[in-house]
XYZ file of C-alpha atoms in Angstrom:
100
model
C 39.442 -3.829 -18.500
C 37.320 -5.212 -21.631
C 36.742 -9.338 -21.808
C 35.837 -10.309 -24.583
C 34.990 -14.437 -25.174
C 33.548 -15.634 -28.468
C 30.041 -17.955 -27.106
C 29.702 -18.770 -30.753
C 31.568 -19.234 -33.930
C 28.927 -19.612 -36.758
C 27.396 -17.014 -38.699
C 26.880 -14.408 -36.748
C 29.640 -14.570 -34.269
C 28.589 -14.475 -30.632
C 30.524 -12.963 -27.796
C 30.040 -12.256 -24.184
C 31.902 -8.561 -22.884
C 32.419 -7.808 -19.753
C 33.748 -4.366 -18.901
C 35.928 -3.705 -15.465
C 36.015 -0.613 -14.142
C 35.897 1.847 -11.341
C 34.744 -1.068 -8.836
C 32.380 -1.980 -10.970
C 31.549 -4.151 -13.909
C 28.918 -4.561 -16.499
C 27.769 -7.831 -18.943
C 27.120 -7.513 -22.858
C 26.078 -9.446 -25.515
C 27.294 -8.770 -29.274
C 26.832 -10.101 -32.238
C 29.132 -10.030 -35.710
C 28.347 -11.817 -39.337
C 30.980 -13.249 -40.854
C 30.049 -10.564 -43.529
C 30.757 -7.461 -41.457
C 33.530 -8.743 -39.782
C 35.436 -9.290 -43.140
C 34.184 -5.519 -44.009
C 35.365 -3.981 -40.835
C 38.979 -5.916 -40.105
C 39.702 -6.876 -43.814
C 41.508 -9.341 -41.757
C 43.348 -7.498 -40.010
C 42.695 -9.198 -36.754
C 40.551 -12.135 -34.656
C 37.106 -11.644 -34.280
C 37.058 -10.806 -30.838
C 39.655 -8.597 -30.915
C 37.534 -6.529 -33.187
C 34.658 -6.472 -30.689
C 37.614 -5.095 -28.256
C 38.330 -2.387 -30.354
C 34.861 -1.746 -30.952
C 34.084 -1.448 -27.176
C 37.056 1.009 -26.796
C 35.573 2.892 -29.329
C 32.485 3.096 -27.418
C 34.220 3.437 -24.006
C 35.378 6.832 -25.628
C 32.632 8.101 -26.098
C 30.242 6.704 -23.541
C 30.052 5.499 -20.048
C 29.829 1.798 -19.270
C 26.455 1.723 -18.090
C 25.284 4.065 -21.436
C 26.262 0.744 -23.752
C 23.420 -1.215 -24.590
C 23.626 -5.105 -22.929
C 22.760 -6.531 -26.039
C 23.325 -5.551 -29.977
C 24.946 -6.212 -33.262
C 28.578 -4.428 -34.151
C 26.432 -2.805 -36.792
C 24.382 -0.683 -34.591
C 27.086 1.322 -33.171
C 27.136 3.279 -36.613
C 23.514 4.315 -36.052
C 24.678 6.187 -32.929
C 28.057 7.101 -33.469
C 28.092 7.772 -37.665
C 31.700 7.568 -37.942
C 32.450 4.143 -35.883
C 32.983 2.058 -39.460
C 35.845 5.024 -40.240
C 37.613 4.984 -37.148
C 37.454 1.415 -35.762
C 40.793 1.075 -37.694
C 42.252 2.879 -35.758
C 41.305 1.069 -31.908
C 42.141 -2.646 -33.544
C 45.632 -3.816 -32.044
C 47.503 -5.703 -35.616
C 47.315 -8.971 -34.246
C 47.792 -12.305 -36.685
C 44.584 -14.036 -37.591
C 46.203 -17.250 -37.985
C 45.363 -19.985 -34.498
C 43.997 -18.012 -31.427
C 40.257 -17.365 -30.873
């Protein structure tokens, strides 16, 4: 299970993650500007729900424990080169209007 609770709404975006699994659990921090947010979503979801779909990205590719406890979204792409062209494909079309 990924958690995912925005700590901080100006620019950047903070969140806390906290991933669930296997009796286990481990604590991240992430950041997001306003900027890349808009570049990866388009708008096509919350901000947080783009840092979920970013850490099931990652989850598919690495263990828990591998993912660094703190970074910015943008640094995935430095280790995993095609994370901008698939993270499409992990966000869940939710509305962007009230929520987070």
């Amino acid at each position: 299970m990924i958690a995912v609770k925005q700590t901080g709404h100006s620019d950047p975006f903070t969140f806390d993650v906290v991933i669930r699994e296997s009796g286990s659990e481990t604590h991240h921090r992430v950041t997001m500007s306003r900027a890349d947010y808009d570049r990866l979503t388009n708008g096509a979801c919350l901000p947080d729900h783009c840092v979920e779909a970013a850490f099931r990205f990652l989850l598919d590719r690495e263990p828990k424990e591998a993912i660094l406890s703190s970074f910015d979204i943008t640094v995935i792409a430095r280790y995993f080169p095609e994370f901008e062209a698939k993270l499409p494909q992990y966000i869940v079309a939710v509305p962007t209007g009230g929520g987070s």
